[in-house]
Structure formats: C-alpha cells, structure tokens
Amino acid sequence: MLTIAPDIEVLTRFGRALADPVRCRLLLALREAPAHPADLADRLGVSRTRLSNHLACLRDCGLVVAVPVGRRTRYELADERLGHALDDLRDAVVAVASDRACAEAAEKGCR
C-alpha cells in the first residue's frame, strides 16, 4: 500500500499526464523517438499553441525534458524507463479489460 507522500505525488503527476488524450498521444510519440514541437503538432494534428500547453504540463510533471538543439528545442522522455512503463501500463489495462470481457461473456452465456 502506498503511504509515503512522495510516492503518491509521483503517481498523481503521472495520472494527471495520462488524463488527457493529447498528452497520452504525445508520450507515446516521444516513446518512439525525440521530436521537435512543430513536428509533433503536425503528427498529432493539433495546433502548436495547444501542443505547447500540453508539453508544458508534461514538463511540469517531470515526464519530458526540453533539449536545446541549436536554435530549436527537441523534446524527449525524461527517462527511457517511462517508455517501458507506458508499454507495461497499456498491456496491463488491455489484459484486465480482456479478462473482464471474457468473464462477463461467460456469465451472460456468450462464447
């Protein structure tokens, strides 16, 4: 059981980051490779202003970092383990959802 305030704060920040679909898509895009904001905005189909706000949130949460590259800034996950955590979380949620769907189908007489 989590009782230490810093542990709870960390998970709360992660949850806040995942609470918005654009931020989820951003994290998944950055899991694949670092990218510049303009490229991310085009890839995700959002305005640069909106993307900037979401990147600021992810920076504040400590999940992404801005890396200066000449006159531009590139964004990347703050730690490569975050990419693994996203994969593990997605896999766990899909597995739980699949197990629940199978159990509900069996209860209802479905196959």
PDB file of N, CA and C in Angstrom, residues 9-105:
ATOM      1  N   GLU A   9       2.510  11.407  -4.695  1.00  0.00           N
ATOM      2  CA  GLU A   9       2.644  12.589  -5.553  1.00  0.00           C
ATOM      3  C   GLU A   9       3.147  12.214  -6.943  1.00  0.00           C
ATOM      4  N   VAL A  10       4.086  11.291  -7.001  1.00  0.00           N
ATOM      5  CA  VAL A  10       4.627  10.855  -8.291  1.00  0.00           C
ATOM      6  C   VAL A  10       3.533  10.206  -9.131  1.00  0.00           C
ATOM      7  N   LEU A  11       2.769   9.312  -8.525  1.00  0.00           N
ATOM      8  CA  LEU A  11       1.698   8.644  -9.271  1.00  0.00           C
ATOM      9  C   LEU A  11       0.591   9.618  -9.646  1.00  0.00           C
ATOM     10  N   THR A  12       0.341  10.596  -8.806  1.00  0.00           N
ATOM     11  CA  THR A  12      -0.663  11.607  -9.121  1.00  0.00           C
ATOM     12  C   THR A  12      -0.221  12.418 -10.340  1.00  0.00           C
ATOM     13  N   ARG A  13       1.056  12.789 -10.402  1.00  0.00           N
ATOM     14  CA  ARG A  13       1.570  13.520 -11.570  1.00  0.00           C
ATOM     15  C   ARG A  13       1.442  12.679 -12.830  1.00  0.00           C
ATOM     16  N   PHE A  14       1.770  11.402 -12.723  1.00  0.00           N
ATOM     17  CA  PHE A  14       1.674  10.503 -13.880  1.00  0.00           C
ATOM     18  C   PHE A  14       0.218  10.376 -14.317  1.00  0.00           C
ATOM     19  N   GLY A  15      -0.682  10.247 -13.363  1.00  0.00           N
ATOM     20  CA  GLY A  15      -2.101  10.164 -13.674  1.00  0.00           C
ATOM     21  C   GLY A  15      -2.620  11.426 -14.337  1.00  0.00           C
ATOM     22  N   ARG A  16      -2.167  12.579 -13.854  1.00  0.00           N
ATOM     23  CA  ARG A  16      -2.589  13.850 -14.457  1.00  0.00           C
ATOM     24  C   ARG A  16      -2.105  13.925 -15.902  1.00  0.00           C
ATOM     25  N   ALA A  17      -0.902  13.457 -16.148  1.00  0.00           N
ATOM     26  CA  ALA A  17      -0.365  13.473 -17.512  1.00  0.00           C
ATOM     27  C   ALA A  17      -1.187  12.573 -18.427  1.00  0.00           C
ATOM     28  N   LEU A  18      -1.625  11.430 -17.922  1.00  0.00           N
ATOM     29  CA  LEU A  18      -2.374  10.477 -18.739  1.00  0.00           C
ATOM     30  C   LEU A  18      -3.857  10.815 -18.850  1.00  0.00           C
ATOM     31  N   ALA A  19      -4.303  11.807 -18.104  1.00  0.00           N
ATOM     32  CA  ALA A  19      -5.733  12.142 -18.069  1.00  0.00           C
ATOM     33  C   ALA A  19      -6.227  12.810 -19.353  1.00  0.00           C
ATOM     34  N   ASP A  20      -5.334  13.235 -20.207  1.00  0.00           N
ATOM     35  CA  ASP A  20      -5.734  13.909 -21.440  1.00  0.00           C
ATOM     36  C   ASP A  20      -5.247  13.100 -22.644  1.00  0.00           C
ATOM     37  N   PRO A  21      -6.128  12.849 -23.610  1.00  0.00           N
ATOM     38  CA  PRO A  21      -5.733  12.052 -24.779  1.00  0.00           C
ATOM     39  C   PRO A  21      -4.573  12.645 -25.574  1.00  0.00           C
ATOM     40  N   VAL A  22      -4.489  13.958 -25.676  1.00  0.00           N
ATOM     41  CA  VAL A  22      -3.374  14.567 -26.424  1.00  0.00           C
ATOM     42  C   VAL A  22      -2.060  14.292 -25.697  1.00  0.00           C
ATOM     43  N   ARG A  23      -2.064  14.414 -24.368  1.00  0.00           N
ATOM     44  CA  ARG A  23      -0.831  14.131 -23.620  1.00  0.00           C
ATOM     45  C   ARG A  23      -0.449  12.658 -23.741  1.00  0.00           C
ATOM     46  N   CYS A  24      -1.442  11.777 -23.743  1.00  0.00           N
ATOM     47  CA  CYS A  24      -1.151  10.350 -23.941  1.00  0.00           C
ATOM     48  C   CYS A  24      -0.495  10.131 -25.299  1.00  0.00           C
ATOM     49  N   ARG A  25      -1.064  10.742 -26.325  1.00  0.00           N
ATOM     50  CA  ARG A  25      -0.503  10.606 -27.674  1.00  0.00           C
ATOM     51  C   ARG A  25       0.904  11.187 -27.744  1.00  0.00           C
ATOM     52  N   LEU A  26       1.120  12.303 -27.052  1.00  0.00           N
ATOM     53  CA  LEU A  26       2.457  12.908 -27.010  1.00  0.00           C
ATOM     54  C   LEU A  26       3.462  11.958 -26.375  1.00  0.00           C
ATOM     55  N   LEU A  27       3.094  11.398 -25.235  1.00  0.00           N
ATOM     56  CA  LEU A  27       4.002  10.468 -24.560  1.00  0.00           C
ATOM     57  C   LEU A  27       4.302   9.258 -25.434  1.00  0.00           C
ATOM     58  N   LEU A  28       3.281   8.742 -26.106  1.00  0.00           N
ATOM     59  CA  LEU A  28       3.510   7.593 -26.982  1.00  0.00           C
ATOM     60  C   LEU A  28       4.389   7.957 -28.171  1.00  0.00           C
ATOM     61  N   ALA A  29       4.208   9.159 -28.704  1.00  0.00           N
ATOM     62  CA  ALA A  29       5.054   9.609 -29.816  1.00  0.00           C
ATOM     63  C   ALA A  29       6.498   9.768 -29.360  1.00  0.00           C
ATOM     64  N   LEU A  30       6.687  10.342 -28.182  1.00  0.00           N
ATOM     65  CA  LEU A  30       8.046  10.546 -27.672  1.00  0.00           C
ATOM     66  C   LEU A  30       8.677   9.235 -27.215  1.00  0.00           C
ATOM     67  N   ARG A  31       7.845   8.237 -26.925  1.00  0.00           N
ATOM     68  CA  ARG A  31       8.372   6.910 -26.601  1.00  0.00           C
ATOM     69  C   ARG A  31       9.099   6.347 -27.812  1.00  0.00           C
ATOM     70  N   GLU A  32       8.566   6.651 -28.994  1.00  0.00           N
ATOM     71  CA  GLU A  32       9.177   6.142 -30.225  1.00  0.00           C
ATOM     72  C   GLU A  32      10.465   6.881 -30.561  1.00  0.00           C
ATOM     73  N   ALA A  33      10.472   8.216 -30.381  1.00  0.00           N
ATOM     74  CA  ALA A  33      11.674   8.993 -30.707  1.00  0.00           C
ATOM     75  C   ALA A  33      11.498  10.434 -30.243  1.00  0.00           C
ATOM     76  N   PRO A  34      12.596  11.090 -29.877  1.00  0.00           N
ATOM     77  CA  PRO A  34      12.527  12.521 -29.566  1.00  0.00           C
ATOM     78  C   PRO A  34      12.057  13.294 -30.794  1.00  0.00           C
ATOM     79  N   ALA A  35      11.438  14.464 -30.561  1.00  0.00           N
ATOM     80  CA  ALA A  35      10.925  15.237 -31.689  1.00  0.00           C
ATOM     81  C   ALA A  35      10.826  16.705 -31.343  1.00  0.00           C
ATOM     82  N   HIS A  36      10.771  17.524 -32.379  1.00  0.00           N
ATOM     83  CA  HIS A  36      10.581  18.964 -32.232  1.00  0.00           C
ATOM     84  C   HIS A  36       9.082  19.274 -32.148  1.00  0.00           C
ATOM     85  N   PRO A  37       8.714  20.335 -31.442  1.00  0.00           N
ATOM     86  CA  PRO A  37       7.297  20.663 -31.277  1.00  0.00           C
ATOM     87  C   PRO A  37       6.515  20.792 -32.584  1.00  0.00           C
ATOM     88  N   ALA A  38       7.085  21.443 -33.580  1.00  0.00           N
ATOM     89  CA  ALA A  38       6.375  21.612 -34.856  1.00  0.00           C
ATOM     90  C   ALA A  38       6.059  20.254 -35.482  1.00  0.00           C
ATOM     91  N   ASP A  39       7.016  19.341 -35.411  1.00  0.00           N
ATOM     92  CA  ASP A  39       6.806  18.003 -35.964  1.00  0.00           C
ATOM     93  C   ASP A  39       5.734  17.248 -35.172  1.00  0.00           C
ATOM     94  N   LEU A  40       5.768  17.405 -33.856  1.00  0.00           N
ATOM     95  CA  LEU A  40       4.771  16.746 -33.012  1.00  0.00           C
ATOM     96  C   LEU A  40       3.372  17.297 -33.286  1.00  0.00           C
ATOM     97  N   ALA A  41       3.266  18.618 -33.440  1.00  0.00           N
ATOM     98  CA  ALA A  41       1.964  19.238 -33.710  1.00  0.00           C
ATOM     99  C   ALA A  41       1.397  18.708 -35.028  1.00  0.00           C
ATOM    100  N   ASP A  42       2.233  18.631 -36.041  1.00  0.00           N
ATOM    101  CA  ASP A  42       1.784  18.107 -37.338  1.00  0.00           C
ATOM    102  C   ASP A  42       1.382  16.636 -37.220  1.00  0.00           C
ATOM    103  N   ARG A  43       2.197  15.885 -36.547  1.00  0.00           N
ATOM    104  CA  ARG A  43       1.951  14.440 -36.404  1.00  0.00           C
ATOM    105  C   ARG A  43       0.652  14.162 -35.651  1.00  0.00           C
ATOM    106  N   LEU A  44       0.385  14.963 -34.611  1.00  0.00           N
ATOM    107  CA  LEU A  44      -0.803  14.732 -33.787  1.00  0.00           C
ATOM    108  C   LEU A  44      -2.027  15.493 -34.277  1.00  0.00           C
ATOM    109  N   GLY A  45      -1.821  16.403 -35.226  1.00  0.00           N
ATOM    110  CA  GLY A  45      -2.942  17.162 -35.768  1.00  0.00           C
ATOM    111  C   GLY A  45      -3.522  18.165 -34.788  1.00  0.00           C
ATOM    112  N   VAL A  46      -2.654  18.792 -33.994  1.00  0.00           N
ATOM    113  CA  VAL A  46      -3.102  19.821 -33.054  1.00  0.00           C
ATOM    114  C   VAL A  46      -2.342  21.107 -33.336  1.00  0.00           C
ATOM    115  N   SER A  47      -2.879  22.218 -32.867  1.00  0.00           N
ATOM    116  CA  SER A  47      -2.196  23.493 -33.074  1.00  0.00           C
ATOM    117  C   SER A  47      -0.914  23.530 -32.237  1.00  0.00           C
ATOM    118  N   ARG A  48       0.004  24.354 -32.667  1.00  0.00           N
ATOM    119  CA  ARG A  48       1.269  24.485 -31.929  1.00  0.00           C
ATOM    120  C   ARG A  48       1.044  25.074 -30.547  1.00  0.00           C
ATOM    121  N   THR A  49       0.067  25.958 -30.422  1.00  0.00           N
ATOM    122  CA  THR A  49      -0.249  26.545 -29.114  1.00  0.00           C
ATOM    123  C   THR A  49      -0.767  25.475 -28.166  1.00  0.00           C
ATOM    124  N   ARG A  50      -1.690  24.676 -28.661  1.00  0.00           N
ATOM    125  CA  ARG A  50      -2.247  23.602 -27.827  1.00  0.00           C
ATOM    126  C   ARG A  50      -1.164  22.603 -27.449  1.00  0.00           C
ATOM    127  N   LEU A  51      -0.323  22.253 -28.410  1.00  0.00           N
ATOM    128  CA  LEU A  51       0.765  21.324 -28.147  1.00  0.00           C
ATOM    129  C   LEU A  51       1.719  21.892 -27.102  1.00  0.00           C
ATOM    130  N   SER A  52       2.021  23.176 -27.219  1.00  0.00           N
ATOM    131  CA  SER A  52       2.921  23.830 -26.265  1.00  0.00           C
ATOM    132  C   SER A  52       2.374  23.731 -24.847  1.00  0.00           C
ATOM    133  N   ASN A  53       1.071  23.937 -24.688  1.00  0.00           N
ATOM    134  CA  ASN A  53       0.451  23.829 -23.360  1.00  0.00           C
ATOM    135  C   ASN A  53       0.583  22.418 -22.800  1.00  0.00           C
ATOM    136  N   HIS A  54       0.387  21.427 -23.648  1.00  0.00           N
ATOM    137  CA  HIS A  54       0.498  20.043 -23.191  1.00  0.00           C
ATOM    138  C   HIS A  54       1.948  19.677 -22.875  1.00  0.00           C
ATOM    139  N   LEU A  55       2.883  20.164 -23.671  1.00  0.00           N
ATOM    140  CA  LEU A  55       4.292  19.912 -23.369  1.00  0.00           C
ATOM    141  C   LEU A  55       4.688  20.558 -22.047  1.00  0.00           C
ATOM    142  N   ALA A  56       4.169  21.745 -21.774  1.00  0.00           N
ATOM    143  CA  ALA A  56       4.454  22.418 -20.501  1.00  0.00           C
ATOM    144  C   ALA A  56       3.932  21.580 -19.340  1.00  0.00           C
ATOM    145  N   CYS A  57       2.751  21.016 -19.487  1.00  0.00           N
ATOM    146  CA  CYS A  57       2.188  20.154 -18.447  1.00  0.00           C
ATOM    147  C   CYS A  57       3.086  18.940 -18.221  1.00  0.00           C
ATOM    148  N   LEU A  58       3.511  18.307 -19.306  1.00  0.00           N
ATOM    149  CA  LEU A  58       4.359  17.122 -19.187  1.00  0.00           C
ATOM    150  C   LEU A  58       5.726  17.455 -18.594  1.00  0.00           C
ATOM    151  N   ARG A  59       6.244  18.649 -18.919  1.00  0.00           N
ATOM    152  CA  ARG A  59       7.497  19.093 -18.293  1.00  0.00           C
ATOM    153  C   ARG A  59       7.284  19.299 -16.802  1.00  0.00           C
ATOM    154  N   ASP A  60       6.183  19.966 -16.436  1.00  0.00           N
ATOM    155  CA  ASP A  60       5.882  20.213 -15.021  1.00  0.00           C
ATOM    156  C   ASP A  60       5.712  18.913 -14.248  1.00  0.00           C
ATOM    157  N   CYS A  61       5.186  17.901 -14.915  1.00  0.00           N
ATOM    158  CA  CYS A  61       5.017  16.587 -14.289  1.00  0.00           C
ATOM    159  C   CYS A  61       6.342  15.830 -14.199  1.00  0.00           C
ATOM    160  N   GLY A  62       7.370  16.330 -14.885  1.00  0.00           N
ATOM    161  CA  GLY A  62       8.676  15.691 -14.864  1.00  0.00           C
ATOM    162  C   GLY A  62       8.799  14.505 -15.803  1.00  0.00           C
ATOM    163  N   LEU A  63       7.891  14.421 -16.780  1.00  0.00           N
ATOM    164  CA  LEU A  63       7.904  13.268 -17.672  1.00  0.00           C
ATOM    165  C   LEU A  63       8.653  13.507 -18.978  1.00  0.00           C
ATOM    166  N   VAL A  64       8.754  14.754 -19.408  1.00  0.00           N
ATOM    167  CA  VAL A  64       9.522  15.079 -20.611  1.00  0.00           C
ATOM    168  C   VAL A  64      10.516  16.183 -20.293  1.00  0.00           C
ATOM    169  N   VAL A  65      11.542  16.244 -21.111  1.00  0.00           N
ATOM    170  CA  VAL A  65      12.543  17.304 -20.985  1.00  0.00           C
ATOM    171  C   VAL A  65      12.734  17.977 -22.326  1.00  0.00           C
ATOM    172  N   ALA A  66      13.078  19.249 -22.272  1.00  0.00           N
ATOM    173  CA  ALA A  66      13.380  20.028 -23.470  1.00  0.00           C
ATOM    174  C   ALA A  66      14.894  20.057 -23.631  1.00  0.00           C
ATOM    175  N   VAL A  67      15.353  19.688 -24.815  1.00  0.00           N
ATOM    176  CA  VAL A  67      16.789  19.643 -25.092  1.00  0.00           C
ATOM    177  C   VAL A  67      17.095  20.653 -26.193  1.00  0.00           C
ATOM    178  N   PRO A  68      17.891  21.688 -25.881  1.00  0.00           N
ATOM    179  CA  PRO A  68      18.246  22.651 -26.922  1.00  0.00           C
ATOM    180  C   PRO A  68      19.102  21.996 -27.999  1.00  0.00           C
ATOM    181  N   VAL A  69      18.718  22.255 -29.261  1.00  0.00           N
ATOM    182  CA  VAL A  69      19.473  21.755 -30.407  1.00  0.00           C
ATOM    183  C   VAL A  69      19.634  22.942 -31.344  1.00  0.00           C
ATOM    184  N   GLY A  70      20.758  23.620 -31.216  1.00  0.00           N
ATOM    185  CA  GLY A  70      20.947  24.845 -31.985  1.00  0.00           C
ATOM    186  C   GLY A  70      19.927  25.880 -31.562  1.00  0.00           C
ATOM    187  N   ARG A  71      19.172  26.395 -32.529  1.00  0.00           N
ATOM    188  CA  ARG A  71      18.154  27.408 -32.234  1.00  0.00           C
ATOM    189  C   ARG A  71      16.788  26.786 -31.944  1.00  0.00           C
ATOM    190  N   ARG A  72      16.707  25.473 -32.034  1.00  0.00           N
ATOM    191  CA  ARG A  72      15.441  24.771 -31.823  1.00  0.00           C
ATOM    192  C   ARG A  72      15.483  23.987 -30.513  1.00  0.00           C
ATOM    193  N   THR A  73      14.332  23.498 -30.121  1.00  0.00           N
ATOM    194  CA  THR A  73      14.231  22.668 -28.924  1.00  0.00           C
ATOM    195  C   THR A  73      13.597  21.339 -29.309  1.00  0.00           C
ATOM    196  N   ARG A  74      14.217  20.280 -28.845  1.00  0.00           N
ATOM    197  CA  ARG A  74      13.704  18.939 -29.090  1.00  0.00           C
ATOM    198  C   ARG A  74      13.177  18.403 -27.757  1.00  0.00           C
ATOM    199  N   TYR A  75      12.091  17.651 -27.801  1.00  0.00           N
ATOM    200  CA  TYR A  75      11.526  17.058 -26.595  1.00  0.00           C
ATOM    201  C   TYR A  75      11.753  15.560 -26.604  1.00  0.00           C
ATOM    202  N   GLU A  76      11.953  15.034 -25.396  1.00  0.00           N
ATOM    203  CA  GLU A  76      12.126  13.595 -25.240  1.00  0.00           C
ATOM    204  C   GLU A  76      11.631  13.192 -23.860  1.00  0.00           C
ATOM    205  N   LEU A  77      11.402  11.899 -23.682  1.00  0.00           N
ATOM    206  CA  LEU A  77      11.015  11.411 -22.366  1.00  0.00           C
ATOM    207  C   LEU A  77      12.144  11.686 -21.388  1.00  0.00           C
ATOM    208  N   ALA A  78      11.805  12.033 -20.173  1.00  0.00           N
ATOM    209  CA  ALA A  78      12.811  12.371 -19.171  1.00  0.00           C
ATOM    210  C   ALA A  78      13.674  11.169 -18.805  1.00  0.00           C
ATOM    211  N   ASP A  79      13.137   9.973 -18.975  1.00  0.00           N
ATOM    212  CA  ASP A  79      13.872   8.754 -18.651  1.00  0.00           C
ATOM    213  C   ASP A  79      13.341   7.642 -19.554  1.00  0.00           C
ATOM    214  N   GLU A  80      14.219   6.824 -20.089  1.00  0.00           N
ATOM    215  CA  GLU A  80      13.781   5.760 -21.003  1.00  0.00           C
ATOM    216  C   GLU A  80      12.851   4.767 -20.309  1.00  0.00           C
ATOM    217  N   ARG A  81      12.932   4.661 -18.993  1.00  0.00           N
ATOM    218  CA  ARG A  81      12.052   3.742 -18.267  1.00  0.00           C
ATOM    219  C   ARG A  81      10.587   4.152 -18.385  1.00  0.00           C
ATOM    220  N   LEU A  82      10.331   5.434 -18.671  1.00  0.00           N
ATOM    221  CA  LEU A  82       8.951   5.883 -18.858  1.00  0.00           C
ATOM    222  C   LEU A  82       8.311   5.207 -20.067  1.00  0.00           C
ATOM    223  N   GLY A  83       9.084   5.001 -21.112  1.00  0.00           N
ATOM    224  CA  GLY A  83       8.571   4.294 -22.286  1.00  0.00           C
ATOM    225  C   GLY A  83       8.176   2.869 -21.932  1.00  0.00           C
ATOM    226  N   HIS A  84       9.015   2.208 -21.138  1.00  0.00           N
ATOM    227  CA  HIS A  84       8.698   0.850 -20.698  1.00  0.00           C
ATOM    228  C   HIS A  84       7.468   0.853 -19.789  1.00  0.00           C
ATOM    229  N   ALA A  85       7.377   1.864 -18.927  1.00  0.00           N
ATOM    230  CA  ALA A  85       6.224   1.965 -18.025  1.00  0.00           C
ATOM    231  C   ALA A  85       4.930   2.155 -18.816  1.00  0.00           C
ATOM    232  N   LEU A  86       4.976   2.974 -19.853  1.00  0.00           N
ATOM    233  CA  LEU A  86       3.791   3.173 -20.695  1.00  0.00           C
ATOM    234  C   LEU A  86       3.383   1.865 -21.369  1.00  0.00           C
ATOM    235  N   ASP A  87       4.361   1.134 -21.880  1.00  0.00           N
ATOM    236  CA  ASP A  87       4.069  -0.157 -22.511  1.00  0.00           C
ATOM    237  C   ASP A  87       3.460  -1.125 -21.505  1.00  0.00           C
ATOM    238  N   ASP A  88       4.063  -1.201 -20.307  1.00  0.00           N
ATOM    239  CA  ASP A  88       3.572  -2.117 -19.280  1.00  0.00           C
ATOM    240  C   ASP A  88       2.171  -1.733 -18.822  1.00  0.00           C
ATOM    241  N   LEU A  89       1.922  -0.449 -18.647  1.00  0.00           N
ATOM    242  CA  LEU A  89       0.608   0.017 -18.214  1.00  0.00           C
ATOM    243  C   LEU A  89      -0.447  -0.304 -19.268  1.00  0.00           C
ATOM    244  N   ARG A  90      -0.132  -0.020 -20.522  1.00  0.00           N
ATOM    245  CA  ARG A  90      -1.067  -0.331 -21.615  1.00  0.00           C
ATOM    246  C   ARG A  90      -1.362  -1.822 -21.665  1.00  0.00           C
ATOM    247  N   ASP A  91      -0.324  -2.641 -21.575  1.00  0.00           N
ATOM    248  CA  ASP A  91      -0.506  -4.092 -21.632  1.00  0.00           C
ATOM    249  C   ASP A  91      -1.354  -4.594 -20.460  1.00  0.00           C
ATOM    250  N   ALA A  92      -1.117  -4.054 -19.274  1.00  0.00           N
ATOM    251  CA  ALA A  92      -1.879  -4.470 -18.096  1.00  0.00           C
ATOM    252  C   ALA A  92      -3.349  -4.091 -18.230  1.00  0.00           C
ATOM    253  N   VAL A  93      -3.615  -2.881 -18.705  1.00  0.00           N
ATOM    254  CA  VAL A  93      -5.001  -2.431 -18.854  1.00  0.00           C
ATOM    255  C   VAL A  93      -5.717  -3.253 -19.912  1.00  0.00           C
ATOM    256  N   VAL A  94      -5.048  -3.547 -21.013  1.00  0.00           N
ATOM    257  CA  VAL A  94      -5.651  -4.369 -22.069  1.00  0.00           C
ATOM    258  C   VAL A  94      -5.926  -5.774 -21.534  1.00  0.00           C
ATOM    259  N   ALA A  95      -4.993  -6.337 -20.771  1.00  0.00           N
ATOM    260  CA  ALA A  95      -5.184  -7.681 -20.219  1.00  0.00           C
ATOM    261  C   ALA A  95      -6.359  -7.717 -19.252  1.00  0.00           C
ATOM    262  N   VAL A  96      -6.450  -6.727 -18.386  1.00  0.00           N
ATOM    263  CA  VAL A  96      -7.558  -6.671 -17.426  1.00  0.00           C
ATOM    264  C   VAL A  96      -8.881  -6.511 -18.171  1.00  0.00           C
ATOM    265  N   ALA A  97      -8.912  -5.627 -19.159  1.00  0.00           N
ATOM    266  CA  ALA A  97     -10.139  -5.413 -19.928  1.00  0.00           C
ATOM    267  C   ALA A  97     -10.539  -6.691 -20.665  1.00  0.00           C
ATOM    268  N   SER A  98      -9.567  -7.411 -21.205  1.00  0.00           N
ATOM    269  CA  SER A  98      -9.841  -8.665 -21.918  1.00  0.00           C
ATOM    270  C   SER A  98     -10.369  -9.722 -20.962  1.00  0.00           C
ATOM    271  N   ASP A  99      -9.758  -9.829 -19.790  1.00  0.00           N
ATOM    272  CA  ASP A  99     -10.206 -10.801 -18.787  1.00  0.00           C
ATOM    273  C   ASP A  99     -11.631 -10.494 -18.344  1.00  0.00           C
ATOM    274  N   ARG A 100     -11.920  -9.215 -18.136  1.00  0.00           N
ATOM    275  CA  ARG A 100     -13.260  -8.815 -17.694  1.00  0.00           C
ATOM    276  C   ARG A 100     -14.283  -9.119 -18.782  1.00  0.00           C
ATOM    277  N   ALA A 101     -13.939  -8.822 -20.024  1.00  0.00           N
ATOM    278  CA  ALA A 101     -14.866  -9.075 -21.129  1.00  0.00           C
ATOM    279  C   ALA A 101     -15.159 -10.567 -21.240  1.00  0.00           C
ATOM    280  N   CYS A 102     -14.146 -11.398 -21.066  1.00  0.00           N
ATOM    281  CA  CYS A 102     -14.344 -12.840 -21.148  1.00  0.00           C
ATOM    282  C   CYS A 102     -15.215 -13.322 -20.006  1.00  0.00           C
ATOM    283  N   ALA A 103     -14.985 -12.832 -18.799  1.00  0.00           N
ATOM    284  CA  ALA A 103     -15.781 -13.244 -17.644  1.00  0.00           C
ATOM    285  C   ALA A 103     -17.237 -12.821 -17.830  1.00  0.00           C
ATOM    286  N   GLU A 104     -17.461 -11.587 -18.288  1.00  0.00           N
ATOM    287  CA  GLU A 104     -18.824 -11.107 -18.496  1.00  0.00           C
ATOM    288  C   GLU A 104     -19.504 -11.901 -19.603  1.00  0.00           C
ATOM    289  N   ALA A 105     -18.779 -12.270 -20.631  1.00  0.00           N
ATOM    290  CA  ALA A 105     -19.360 -13.046 -21.727  1.00  0.00           C
ATOM    291  C   ALA A 105     -19.781 -14.420 -21.211  1.00  0.00           C
TER     292      ALA A 105
END
